[in-house]
mmCIF file of C-alpha atoms in Angstrom:
data_model
loop_
_atom_site.group_PDB
_atom_site.id
_atom_site.type_symbol
_atom_site.label_atom_id
_atom_site.label_comp_id
_atom_site.label_asym_id
_atom_site.label_seq_id
_atom_site.Cartn_x
_atom_site.Cartn_y
_atom_site.Cartn_z
ATOM 1 C CA MET A 1 -38.086 5.161 -56.721
ATOM 2 C CA ALA A 2 -34.957 3.132 -56.085
ATOM 3 C CA ALA A 3 -34.993 4.082 -52.422
ATOM 4 C CA SER A 4 -38.619 3.018 -52.065
ATOM 5 C CA LEU A 5 -37.929 -0.258 -53.832
ATOM 6 C CA GLY A 6 -34.960 -0.933 -51.571
ATOM 7 C CA LYS A 7 -37.057 -0.197 -48.493
ATOM 8 C CA VAL A 8 -39.783 -2.603 -49.641
ATOM 9 C CA CYS A 9 -37.218 -5.288 -50.334
ATOM 10 C CA SER A 10 -35.622 -4.848 -46.964
ATOM 11 C CA TYR A 11 -38.954 -5.418 -45.224
ATOM 12 C CA GLN A 12 -40.046 -8.233 -47.541
ATOM 13 C CA LEU A 13 -36.870 -10.225 -47.100
ATOM 14 C CA PRO A 14 -37.574 -11.478 -43.575
ATOM 15 C CA LEU A 15 -41.114 -12.474 -44.549
ATOM 16 C CA ASN A 16 -39.749 -14.950 -47.001
ATOM 17 C CA ALA A 17 -37.436 -16.440 -44.404
ATOM 18 C CA GLY A 18 -40.085 -18.554 -42.749
ATOM 19 C CA ARG A 19 -40.388 -18.899 -39.007
ATOM 20 C CA PHE A 20 -36.957 -17.382 -38.345
ATOM 21 C CA GLY A 21 -37.895 -14.234 -40.228
ATOM 22 C CA SER A 22 -41.153 -13.893 -38.279
ATOM 23 C CA ASP A 23 -39.337 -14.041 -34.914
ATOM 24 C CA TRP A 24 -36.737 -11.575 -36.111
ATOM 25 C CA LEU A 25 -39.430 -9.104 -37.200
ATOM 26 C CA LEU A 26 -41.234 -9.359 -33.852
ATOM 27 C CA LEU A 27 -38.024 -8.713 -31.924
ATOM 28 C CA ARG A 28 -37.238 -5.688 -34.102
ATOM 29 C CA ALA A 29 -40.721 -4.232 -33.520
ATOM 30 C CA GLN A 30 -40.344 -4.574 -29.729
ATOM 31 C CA ARG A 31 -36.979 -2.821 -29.766
ATOM 32 C CA ALA A 32 -38.414 -0.033 -31.889
ATOM 33 C CA ARG A 33 -41.208 0.584 -29.385
ATOM 34 C CA GLN A 34 -38.698 0.638 -26.494
ATOM 35 C CA PHE A 35 -36.469 3.026 -28.416
ATOM 36 C CA GLN A 36 -39.389 5.417 -28.988
ATOM 37 C CA GLN A 37 -40.197 5.430 -25.253
ATOM 38 C CA TRP A 38 -36.675 6.602 -24.266
ATOM 39 C CA PRO A 39 -36.575 10.327 -23.253
ATOM 40 C CA TRP A 40 -33.909 11.335 -25.734
ATOM 41 C CA CYS A 41 -35.988 10.110 -28.668
ATOM 42 C CA SER A 42 -38.887 12.564 -28.139
ATOM 43 C CA LEU A 43 -38.871 15.579 -30.474
ATOM 44 C CA SER A 44 -40.221 19.023 -29.610
ATOM 45 C CA SER A 45 -43.138 20.206 -31.879
ATOM 46 C CA GLY A 46 -41.821 18.070 -34.743
ATOM 47 C CA ARG A 47 -38.966 20.491 -35.336
ATOM 48 C CA GLY A 48 -36.217 17.959 -34.728
ATOM 49 C CA ARG A 49 -35.053 19.544 -31.496
ATOM 50 C CA PHE A 50 -34.721 17.529 -28.313
ATOM 51 C CA ASN A 51 -36.769 18.561 -25.296
ATOM 52 C CA ALA A 52 -34.477 19.421 -22.399
ATOM 53 C CA ALA A 53 -37.015 18.257 -19.829
ATOM 54 C CA SER A 54 -37.471 14.862 -21.562
ATOM 55 C CA LEU A 55 -33.718 14.456 -21.862
ATOM 56 C CA GLY A 56 -33.461 14.219 -18.036
ATOM 57 C CA LEU A 57 -30.592 16.706 -18.109
ATOM 58 C CA GLN A 58 -32.242 19.226 -15.848
ATOM 59 C CA ALA A 59 -30.077 19.494 -12.721
ATOM 60 C CA ARG A 60 -31.872 19.200 -9.421
ATOM 61 C CA VAL A 61 -30.049 20.215 -6.265
ATOM 62 C CA ARG A 62 -30.863 17.908 -3.366
ATOM 63 C CA PRO A 63 -29.318 19.510 -0.243
ATOM 64 C CA PHE A 64 -30.267 16.825 2.277
ATOM 65 C CA PRO A 65 -28.544 13.879 0.508
ATOM 66 C CA LEU A 66 -25.586 16.165 -0.184
ATOM 67 C CA LEU A 67 -25.395 17.104 3.497
ATOM 68 C CA ILE A 68 -25.610 13.463 4.547
ATOM 69 C CA ALA A 69 -22.885 12.451 2.093
ATOM 70 C CA THR A 70 -20.601 15.318 3.116
ATOM 71 C CA GLY A 71 -21.141 14.767 6.825
ATOM 72 C CA GLY A 72 -20.665 11.032 6.495
ATOM 73 C CA GLY A 73 -17.450 11.532 4.578
ATOM 74 C CA TYR A 74 -16.097 13.947 7.165
ATOM 75 C CA MET A 75 -17.018 11.637 10.052
ATOM 76 C CA GLY A 76 -15.365 8.732 8.282
ATOM 77 C CA TYR A 77 -12.217 10.763 7.735
ATOM 78 C CA ASP A 78 -12.236 11.924 11.367
ATOM 79 C CA GLN A 79 -12.712 8.400 12.699
ATOM 80 C CA TYR A 80 -9.864 7.155 10.519
ATOM 81 C CA GLY A 81 -7.612 9.857 11.996
ATOM 82 C CA ARG A 82 -8.617 8.861 15.506
ATOM 83 C CA TYR A 83 -7.952 5.213 14.679
ATOM 84 C CA LYS A 84 -4.415 6.074 13.575
ATOM 85 C CA ASP A 85 -3.907 8.071 16.777
ATOM 86 C CA ARG A 86 -4.999 5.106 18.883
ATOM 87 C CA GLN A 87 -2.583 2.827 17.049
ATOM 88 C CA LEU A 88 0.282 5.249 17.655
ATOM 89 C CA THR A 89 -0.675 5.567 21.308
ATOM 90 C CA LYS A 90 -0.592 1.781 21.728
ATOM 91 C CA ILE A 91 3.039 1.656 20.615
ATOM 92 C CA GLY A 92 4.006 4.401 23.058
ATOM 93 C CA VAL A 93 3.948 7.507 20.833
ATOM 94 C CA GLU A 94 2.647 10.526 22.765
ATOM 95 C CA LEU A 95 0.468 12.669 20.525
ATOM 96 C CA PRO A 96 -0.685 16.251 21.080
ATOM 97 C CA PRO A 97 -4.438 16.665 21.690
ATOM 98 C CA ARG A 98 -6.705 17.204 18.676
ATOM 99 C CA ILE A 99 -8.088 20.700 19.309
ATOM 100 C CA ALA A 100 -11.186 21.961 17.507
ATOM 101 C CA ASN A 101 -10.727 25.129 15.476
ATOM 102 C CA ASP A 102 -12.941 28.194 15.756
ATOM 103 C CA ALA A 103 -15.153 27.110 12.853
ATOM 104 C CA GLN A 104 -15.836 23.719 14.428
ATOM 105 C CA VAL A 105 -16.671 25.285 17.785
ATOM 106 C CA ALA A 106 -18.965 27.826 16.091
ATOM 107 C CA LEU A 107 -20.700 25.011 14.189
ATOM 108 C CA TYR A 108 -21.197 23.090 17.429
ATOM 109 C CA LYS A 109 -22.731 26.154 19.061
ATOM 110 C CA THR A 110 -25.359 26.390 16.311
ATOM 111 C CA ILE A 111 -27.001 23.289 17.780
ATOM 112 C CA PRO A 112 -29.886 24.544 19.973
ATOM 113 C CA THR A 113 -28.608 22.797 23.107
ATOM 114 C CA ARG A 114 -30.250 25.324 25.438
ATOM 115 C CA LEU A 115 -33.652 24.754 23.852
ATOM 116 C CA LEU A 116 -33.144 20.995 23.914
ATOM 117 C CA SER A 117 -32.151 21.146 27.574
ATOM 118 C CA ARG A 118 -35.296 23.090 28.486
ATOM 119 C CA ALA A 119 -37.401 20.579 26.560
ATOM 120 C CA TRP A 120 -35.615 17.739 28.352
ATOM 121 C CA GLY A 121 -36.299 19.430 31.690
ATOM 122 C CA ARG A 122 -40.019 19.622 30.942
ATOM 123 C CA LEU A 123 -40.041 15.998 29.825
ATOM 124 C CA ASN A 124 -38.428 15.020 33.123
ATOM 125 C CA GLN A 125 -41.375 16.510 35.003
ATOM 126 C CA VAL A 126 -44.002 14.493 33.127
ATOM 127 C CA GLU A 127 -45.477 11.894 35.467
ATOM 128 C CA LEU A 128 -45.092 8.390 34.066
ATOM 129 C CA PRO A 129 -47.835 5.753 34.328
ATOM 130 C CA THR A 130 -47.144 3.219 37.040
ATOM 131 C CA TRP A 131 -46.817 0.339 34.582
ATOM 132 C CA LEU A 132 -44.223 2.237 32.511
ATOM 133 C CA ARG A 133 -41.901 3.357 35.311
ATOM 134 C CA LYS A 134 -40.051 0.123 35.910
ATOM 135 C CA PRO A 135 -39.242 -0.596 32.216
ATOM 136 C CA VAL A 136 -38.032 2.991 31.592
ATOM 137 C CA TYR A 137 -35.875 3.207 34.714
ATOM 138 C CA SER A 138 -34.547 -0.326 34.236
ATOM 139 C CA LEU A 139 -33.369 0.585 30.739
ATOM 140 C CA TYR A 140 -31.585 3.651 32.123
ATOM 141 C CA ILE A 141 -30.005 1.585 34.923
ATOM 142 C CA TRP A 142 -28.766 -1.002 32.438
ATOM 143 C CA THR A 143 -27.430 1.633 30.025
ATOM 144 C CA PHE A 144 -25.458 3.713 32.532
ATOM 145 C CA GLY A 145 -24.705 1.164 35.233
ATOM 146 C CA VAL A 146 -26.661 2.746 38.081
ATOM 147 C CA ASN A 147 -26.286 1.078 41.482
ATOM 148 C CA MET A 148 -29.784 1.231 42.941
ATOM 149 C CA GLN A 149 -28.733 -0.650 46.090
ATOM 150 C CA GLU A 150 -27.228 2.642 47.305
ATOM 151 C CA ALA A 151 -30.426 4.621 46.721
ATOM 152 C CA ALA A 152 -32.563 5.603 49.682
ATOM 153 C CA VAL A 153 -35.626 4.418 47.713
ATOM 154 C CA GLU A 154 -34.906 1.239 45.741
ATOM 155 C CA ASP A 155 -38.471 0.673 44.542
ATOM 156 C CA LEU A 156 -38.557 2.124 41.006
ATOM 157 C CA ILE A 157 -42.324 2.546 41.057
ATOM 158 C CA GLN A 158 -41.998 5.224 43.757
ATOM 159 C CA TYR A 159 -40.279 7.639 41.357
ATOM 160 C CA ARG A 160 -43.086 9.529 39.639
ATOM 161 C CA ASN A 161 -40.968 11.020 36.840
ATOM 162 C CA LEU A 162 -37.478 10.994 35.399
ATOM 163 C CA GLY A 163 -36.499 14.095 37.363
ATOM 164 C CA GLU A 164 -37.133 12.394 40.692
ATOM 165 C CA PHE A 165 -35.150 9.373 39.554
ATOM 166 C CA PHE A 166 -32.165 11.477 38.459
ATOM 167 C CA ARG A 167 -32.164 13.381 41.762
ATOM 168 C CA ARG A 168 -32.497 10.274 43.904
ATOM 169 C CA LYS A 169 -31.001 10.427 47.391
ATOM 170 C CA LEU A 170 -28.515 7.973 48.868
ATOM 171 C CA LYS A 171 -28.724 5.918 52.016
ATOM 172 C CA PRO A 172 -26.964 7.744 54.861
ATOM 173 C CA ALA A 173 -24.421 4.979 55.514
ATOM 174 C CA VAL A 174 -23.181 4.391 51.947
ATOM 175 C CA ARG A 175 -21.089 7.603 51.746
ATOM 176 C CA PRO A 176 -19.143 8.110 54.969
ATOM 177 C CA VAL A 177 -17.414 11.497 55.074
ATOM 178 C CA CYS A 178 -13.676 11.350 55.718
ATOM 179 C CA ASN A 179 -12.884 13.446 58.795
ATOM 180 C CA SER A 180 -9.100 13.012 58.720
ATOM 181 C CA HIS A 181 -8.654 15.084 55.523
ATOM 182 C CA CYS A 182 -9.470 18.750 55.042
ATOM 183 C CA VAL A 183 -10.889 18.444 51.492
ATOM 184 C CA ILE A 184 -13.202 15.697 50.257
ATOM 185 C CA SER A 185 -14.798 14.937 46.913
ATOM 186 C CA PRO A 186 -18.035 16.935 46.529
ATOM 187 C CA ALA A 187 -19.677 14.319 44.290
ATOM 188 C CA ASP A 188 -19.457 10.902 42.688
ATOM 189 C CA GLY A 189 -17.580 11.000 39.393
ATOM 190 C CA LYS A 190 -14.293 10.732 37.573
ATOM 191 C CA ILE A 191 -11.186 12.809 38.218
ATOM 192 C CA LEU A 192 -10.328 14.587 34.960
ATOM 193 C CA HIS A 193 -7.388 16.635 36.236
ATOM 194 C CA PHE A 194 -5.861 18.086 39.379
ATOM 195 C CA GLY A 195 -2.755 19.890 40.552
ATOM 196 C CA ARG A 196 -1.252 23.349 40.980
ATOM 197 C CA VAL A 197 -2.348 26.284 38.852
ATOM 198 C CA ARG A 198 0.510 27.525 36.669
ATOM 199 C CA ASN A 199 0.708 30.848 34.809
ATOM 200 C CA CYS A 200 -3.026 31.513 35.275
ATOM 201 C CA GLU A 201 -3.821 28.445 33.123
ATOM 202 C CA VAL A 202 -5.862 25.484 34.362
ATOM 203 C CA GLU A 203 -6.000 22.080 32.685
ATOM 204 C CA GLN A 204 -9.475 20.661 32.059
ATOM 205 C CA VAL A 205 -7.857 17.447 30.804
ATOM 206 C CA LYS A 206 -4.243 16.602 30.105
ATOM 207 C CA GLY A 207 -2.807 18.988 27.518
ATOM 208 C CA VAL A 208 -5.974 21.117 27.143
ATOM 209 C CA THR A 209 -6.136 24.282 29.233
ATOM 210 C CA TYR A 210 -8.379 27.264 29.874
ATOM 211 C CA SER A 211 -7.794 30.730 31.262
ATOM 212 C CA LEU A 212 -8.375 31.139 34.977
ATOM 213 C CA GLU A 213 -9.475 34.757 34.541
ATOM 214 C CA THR A 214 -11.944 33.876 31.777
ATOM 215 C CA PHE A 215 -13.360 31.055 33.865
ATOM 216 C CA LEU A 216 -13.896 33.050 37.081
ATOM 217 C CA GLY A 217 -14.418 36.495 35.570
ATOM 218 C CA PRO A 218 -13.047 39.802 36.881
ATOM 219 C CA HIS A 219 -11.706 39.863 40.422
ATOM 220 C CA THR A 220 -14.501 42.073 41.750
ATOM 221 C CA TRP A 221 -15.709 39.737 44.500
ATOM 222 C CA ALA A 222 -12.658 40.456 46.695
ATOM 223 C CA GLU A 223 -14.550 43.071 48.703
ATOM 224 C CA ALA A 224 -17.396 40.623 49.276
ATOM 225 C CA ILE A 225 -15.142 37.961 50.780
ATOM 226 C CA ASN A 226 -12.915 40.483 52.578
ATOM 227 C CA CYS A 227 -9.850 39.626 50.520
ATOM 228 C CA THR A 228 -6.940 42.029 50.367
ATOM 229 C CA ILE A 229 -6.780 43.466 46.835
ATOM 230 C CA LYS A 230 -3.251 43.524 45.535
ATOM 231 C CA PRO A 231 -2.129 45.842 42.751
ATOM 232 C CA SER A 232 -2.425 43.960 39.456
ATOM 233 C CA ASN A 233 0.040 44.002 36.603
ATOM 234 C CA GLU A 234 -1.735 43.596 33.261
ATOM 235 C CA GLU A 235 1.517 42.627 31.521
ATOM 236 C CA ASP A 236 2.060 39.708 33.881
ATOM 237 C CA PRO A 237 -0.197 36.740 32.923
ATOM 238 C CA SER A 238 0.021 35.345 36.450
ATOM 239 C CA SER A 239 -1.103 38.569 38.164
ATOM 240 C CA PHE A 240 -4.736 37.418 38.294
ATOM 241 C CA GLN A 241 -3.625 34.184 39.915
ATOM 242 C CA ASP A 242 -1.651 36.140 42.502
ATOM 243 C CA LEU A 243 -4.791 38.085 43.422
ATOM 244 C CA LEU A 244 -6.470 34.870 44.556
ATOM 245 C CA VAL A 245 -3.650 33.864 46.905
ATOM 246 C CA THR A 246 -4.291 35.885 50.052
ATOM 247 C CA LYS A 247 -1.738 34.328 52.435
ATOM 248 C CA GLU A 248 2.014 34.219 52.122
ATOM 249 C CA GLY A 249 3.429 30.777 51.440
ATOM 250 C CA ASN A 250 0.217 29.473 49.878
ATOM 251 C CA GLU A 251 -0.328 28.234 46.333
ATOM 252 C CA LEU A 252 -3.404 27.845 44.133
ATOM 253 C CA PHE A 253 -4.723 24.330 43.470
ATOM 254 C CA HIS A 254 -7.501 22.927 41.306
ATOM 255 C CA CYS A 255 -9.439 19.682 40.853
ATOM 256 C CA VAL A 256 -11.986 18.714 38.160
ATOM 257 C CA VAL A 257 -14.663 16.069 38.867
ATOM 258 C CA TYR A 258 -16.836 14.822 35.977
ATOM 259 C CA LEU A 259 -20.297 13.447 36.832
ATOM 260 C CA ALA A 260 -21.494 10.831 34.323
ATOM 261 C CA PRO A 261 -25.229 10.294 33.647
ATOM 262 C CA GLY A 262 -25.253 7.187 35.845
ATOM 263 C CA ASP A 263 -23.654 8.887 38.847
ATOM 264 C CA TYR A 264 -25.321 10.311 41.929
ATOM 265 C CA HIS A 265 -26.399 13.792 40.799
ATOM 266 C CA CYS A 266 -26.270 15.786 44.050
ATOM 267 C CA PHE A 267 -23.113 17.551 45.185
ATOM 268 C CA HIS A 268 -21.971 18.462 48.677
ATOM 269 C CA SER A 269 -19.665 20.866 50.445
ATOM 270 C CA PRO A 270 -16.057 19.698 49.996
ATOM 271 C CA THR A 271 -14.812 21.373 53.203
ATOM 272 C CA ASP A 272 -15.748 23.683 56.049
ATOM 273 C CA TRP A 273 -16.035 27.141 54.494
ATOM 274 C CA ARG A 274 -18.252 30.172 54.161
ATOM 275 C CA VAL A 275 -19.792 31.154 50.823
ATOM 276 C CA ALA A 276 -19.842 34.916 50.326
ATOM 277 C CA HIS A 277 -20.468 35.430 46.623
ATOM 278 C CA ARG A 278 -22.216 33.826 43.648
ATOM 279 C CA ARG A 279 -21.476 34.567 39.993
ATOM 280 C CA HIS A 280 -23.697 33.080 37.280
ATOM 281 C CA PHE A 281 -22.422 32.872 33.708
ATOM 282 C CA PRO A 282 -25.161 32.165 31.129
ATOM 283 C CA GLY A 283 -23.654 30.394 28.148
ATOM 284 C CA SER A 284 -23.677 27.374 25.883
ATOM 285 C CA LEU A 285 -24.592 23.884 27.015
ATOM 286 C CA MET A 286 -22.109 21.731 25.156
ATOM 287 C CA SER A 287 -21.301 18.228 26.312
ATOM 288 C CA VAL A 288 -18.586 18.026 28.973
ATOM 289 C CA ASN A 289 -17.708 14.338 28.670
ATOM 290 C CA PRO A 290 -13.950 13.666 28.613
ATOM 291 C CA GLY A 291 -13.875 13.181 24.837
ATOM 292 C CA VAL A 292 -15.321 16.629 24.167
ATOM 293 C CA ALA A 293 -13.161 18.151 26.928
ATOM 294 C CA ARG A 294 -10.078 16.911 25.068
ATOM 295 C CA TRP A 295 -11.386 18.375 21.804
ATOM 296 C CA ILE A 296 -12.628 21.881 22.712
ATOM 297 C CA LYS A 297 -10.214 24.259 24.402
ATOM 298 C CA GLU A 298 -11.757 26.362 27.185
ATOM 299 C CA LEU A 299 -14.902 24.229 27.093
ATOM 300 C CA PHE A 300 -15.773 25.152 30.686
ATOM 301 C CA CYS A 301 -15.493 28.846 29.810
ATOM 302 C CA HIS A 302 -18.020 28.455 26.968
ATOM 303 C CA ASN A 303 -20.635 26.641 29.046
ATOM 304 C CA GLU A 304 -23.109 27.992 31.546
ATOM 305 C CA ARG A 305 -21.736 27.816 35.093
ATOM 306 C CA VAL A 306 -22.318 28.965 38.656
ATOM 307 C CA VAL A 307 -19.263 30.062 40.647
ATOM 308 C CA LEU A 308 -19.525 30.024 44.443
ATOM 309 C CA SER A 309 -16.583 31.801 46.074
ATOM 310 C CA GLY A 310 -15.610 32.405 49.654
ATOM 311 C CA GLU A 311 -13.020 31.504 52.261
ATOM 312 C CA TRP A 312 -11.853 28.506 54.228
ATOM 313 C CA THR A 313 -9.247 28.173 56.929
ATOM 314 C CA HIS A 314 -6.365 28.548 54.445
ATOM 315 C CA GLY A 315 -7.745 31.445 52.372
ATOM 316 C CA PHE A 316 -9.609 31.613 49.070
ATOM 317 C CA PHE A 317 -11.941 28.725 48.147
ATOM 318 C CA SER A 318 -14.388 28.323 45.241
ATOM 319 C CA LEU A 319 -16.673 25.639 43.828
ATOM 320 C CA THR A 320 -17.985 25.943 40.264
ATOM 321 C CA ALA A 321 -20.882 23.872 38.923
ATOM 322 C CA VAL A 322 -20.583 23.663 35.120
ATOM 323 C CA GLY A 323 -23.714 23.006 33.061
ATOM 324 C CA ALA A 324 -23.836 20.689 30.043
ATOM 325 C CA THR A 325 -26.208 19.323 27.412
ATOM 326 C CA ASN A 326 -29.521 18.385 29.088
ATOM 327 C CA VAL A 327 -28.115 19.804 32.345
ATOM 328 C CA GLY A 328 -29.073 23.430 31.972
ATOM 329 C CA SER A 329 -30.681 23.378 35.406
ATOM 330 C CA ILE A 330 -28.191 23.923 38.259
ATOM 331 C CA ARG A 331 -29.762 24.170 41.682
ATOM 332 C CA ILE A 332 -28.131 25.585 44.821
ATOM 333 C CA TYR A 333 -30.210 24.647 47.848
ATOM 334 C CA PHE A 334 -29.650 27.801 49.896
ATOM 335 C CA ASP A 335 -30.009 30.153 46.892
ATOM 336 C CA LYS A 336 -33.661 30.501 45.908
ATOM 337 C CA GLU A 337 -32.921 33.440 43.584
ATOM 338 C CA LEU A 338 -30.764 31.449 41.145
ATOM 339 C CA ARG A 339 -32.344 30.691 37.747
ATOM 340 C CA THR A 340 -30.242 28.892 35.134
ATOM 341 C CA ASN A 341 -30.815 28.161 31.428
ATOM 342 C CA SER A 342 -33.070 31.170 30.973
ATOM 343 C CA PRO A 343 -34.456 31.630 27.417
ATOM 344 C CA ARG A 344 -33.088 35.191 27.312
ATOM 345 C CA TYR A 345 -29.483 35.912 28.134
ATOM 346 C CA SER A 346 -26.675 38.156 26.939
ATOM 347 C CA LYS A 347 -23.725 36.271 25.529
ATOM 348 C CA GLY A 348 -20.568 36.849 27.531
ATOM 349 C CA SER A 349 -22.401 38.426 30.467
ATOM 350 C CA TYR A 350 -22.563 37.352 34.103
ATOM 351 C CA ASN A 351 -24.724 38.092 37.134
ATOM 352 C CA ASP A 352 -23.304 38.693 40.599
ATOM 353 C CA PHE A 353 -25.032 38.119 43.908
ATOM 354 C CA SER A 354 -23.603 38.659 47.389
ATOM 355 C CA TYR A 355 -24.654 36.554 50.360
ATOM 356 C CA LEU A 356 -23.333 39.227 52.732
ATOM 357 C CA SER A 357 -25.639 41.848 54.184
ATOM 358 C CA ASN A 358 -25.834 44.229 57.107
ATOM 359 C CA ASN A 359 -27.423 41.506 59.174
ATOM 360 C CA ASN A 360 -25.119 38.761 57.912
ATOM 361 C CA GLN A 361 -21.423 39.523 57.641
ATOM 362 C CA GLU A 362 -20.364 35.878 57.473
ATOM 363 C CA GLY A 363 -22.232 34.715 54.383
ATOM 364 C CA VAL A 364 -23.475 31.121 54.171
ATOM 365 C CA SER A 365 -21.545 28.711 56.383
ATOM 366 C CA MET A 366 -21.162 25.224 54.953
ATOM 367 C CA ARG A 367 -19.967 22.165 56.813
ATOM 368 C CA LYS A 368 -17.935 19.444 55.138
ATOM 369 C CA GLY A 369 -20.297 16.914 53.532
ATOM 370 C CA GLU A 370 -23.395 19.112 53.826
ATOM 371 C CA HIS A 371 -25.856 19.095 50.902
ATOM 372 C CA LEU A 372 -25.038 21.973 48.567
ATOM 373 C CA GLY A 373 -26.872 21.498 45.258
ATOM 374 C CA GLU A 374 -27.812 19.202 42.385
ATOM 375 C CA PHE A 375 -27.781 18.709 38.634
ATOM 376 C CA ASN A 376 -30.618 17.299 36.569
ATOM 377 C CA LEU A 377 -28.477 14.714 34.787
ATOM 378 C CA GLY A 378 -24.712 15.014 35.287
ATOM 379 C CA SER A 379 -21.998 17.542 34.632
ATOM 380 C CA THR A 380 -18.713 18.837 36.056
ATOM 381 C CA ILE A 381 -17.524 20.443 39.287
ATOM 382 C CA VAL A 382 -14.331 22.501 39.402
ATOM 383 C CA LEU A 383 -12.641 23.265 42.730
ATOM 384 C CA LEU A 384 -10.168 26.172 42.941
ATOM 385 C CA PHE A 385 -8.588 26.965 46.300
ATOM 386 C CA GLU A 386 -5.447 28.187 47.956
ATOM 387 C CA ALA A 387 -3.573 25.989 50.403
ATOM 388 C CA PRO A 388 -0.096 25.684 51.913
ATOM 389 C CA HIS A 389 2.602 24.590 49.495
ATOM 390 C CA ASP A 390 2.860 21.154 51.132
ATOM 391 C CA PHE A 391 -0.716 20.255 50.156
ATOM 392 C CA THR A 392 -0.698 17.112 47.974
ATOM 393 C CA PHE A 393 -3.453 15.306 46.081
ATOM 394 C CA ASN A 394 -3.899 11.580 46.696
ATOM 395 C CA LEU A 395 -5.422 11.024 43.263
ATOM 396 C CA LYS A 396 -4.798 9.634 39.800
ATOM 397 C CA ALA A 397 -6.170 11.175 36.609
ATOM 398 C CA GLY A 398 -9.093 9.139 35.309
ATOM 399 C CA GLN A 399 -9.866 7.370 38.571
ATOM 400 C CA LYS A 400 -13.400 6.977 39.885
ATOM 401 C CA ILE A 401 -14.162 8.751 43.125
ATOM 402 C CA ARG A 402 -17.170 8.923 45.402
ATOM 403 C CA TYR A 403 -18.591 11.708 47.461
ATOM 404 C CA GLY A 404 -16.956 11.819 50.912
ATOM 405 C CA GLU A 405 -13.612 10.335 49.855
ATOM 406 C CA PRO A 406 -10.495 12.470 50.452
ATOM 407 C CA LEU A 407 -8.923 14.540 47.675
ATOM 408 C CA GLY A 408 -5.665 15.451 49.365
ATOM 409 C CA THR A 409 -3.805 16.133 52.574
ATOM 410 C CA MET A 410 -1.208 18.411 54.122
#
């Protein structure tokens, strides 16, 4: 009775307070309605228990935002580390290269680069409408700095699809072949590294190496190119390198040329030689730009590549065309049997093909500067050859070079 009386008094008091009491009562009623609409105020079946669903406490896992947040955080952390490295480099501190670990390389390989490259290849063959060709090609020219004044066909409308534009030919006079040097650049590009091969290790960029034996595969082509097989010593890491040097007093040299997307995409014979053997390695199609080459050790050994080996006047000579993202198609003009970026391949395998036969004991003779093959977008060419010890490169790491310019002299 007392409680009821107190409750009545508490509600009657504001009514006697005039206009102020009326406003106060209205405000209290609005807050009460808002309070009842909040999730934690709903009761389950009148039993005084809160409904877990209405409480909003049910945890929902959202993988996509979590992945974005985690990936963004990692990229931010990585970019901060690279920023600190650049600052240290500016003040003259030489830092070791940042090498990707096995988990990072495995994660990179999960990206379907081979499928994407095949899709890109099909897209390149789609004929563009005449009105769309000039805007599309002009955007590409502006993005990658293509010099169309060197192209044999400067009229953009004449290129029916992207593939024809990428594989455009040059005017005959814009790339004179140097005749005073024995080895010339096989393509337009950037020099990533060059020098002598040491301890069967080759540098793809400064400080990042790959195994010569892993890159070329077993030395089983010696019979095809009439090389003298020397007894190998498995305990000596340089024994494989010694197998490639067929003449006394010679040494093994290498040179890496990177073709950017805006470069001329055909490659030519770097010297006078005969090609006796082809080895095709199916593999990944990771990017081969200099940044990735500094990050992934043995990048060229992971990627799909075509190794052409043979002889020149000083002994062993080889040219390797390395595939990359969107460059799964490697074409060798005189080899109609070669098929790259096949949907089915065995990881770690390779396919051999000999150009020697009973009717042809010389293989395929190539003249210096002769057309040899092409990429669909841009990639890397690795030269490995033996030469006299006084052979010297006239190059600088990172310099731009054009097809026909000399690489070195004796």
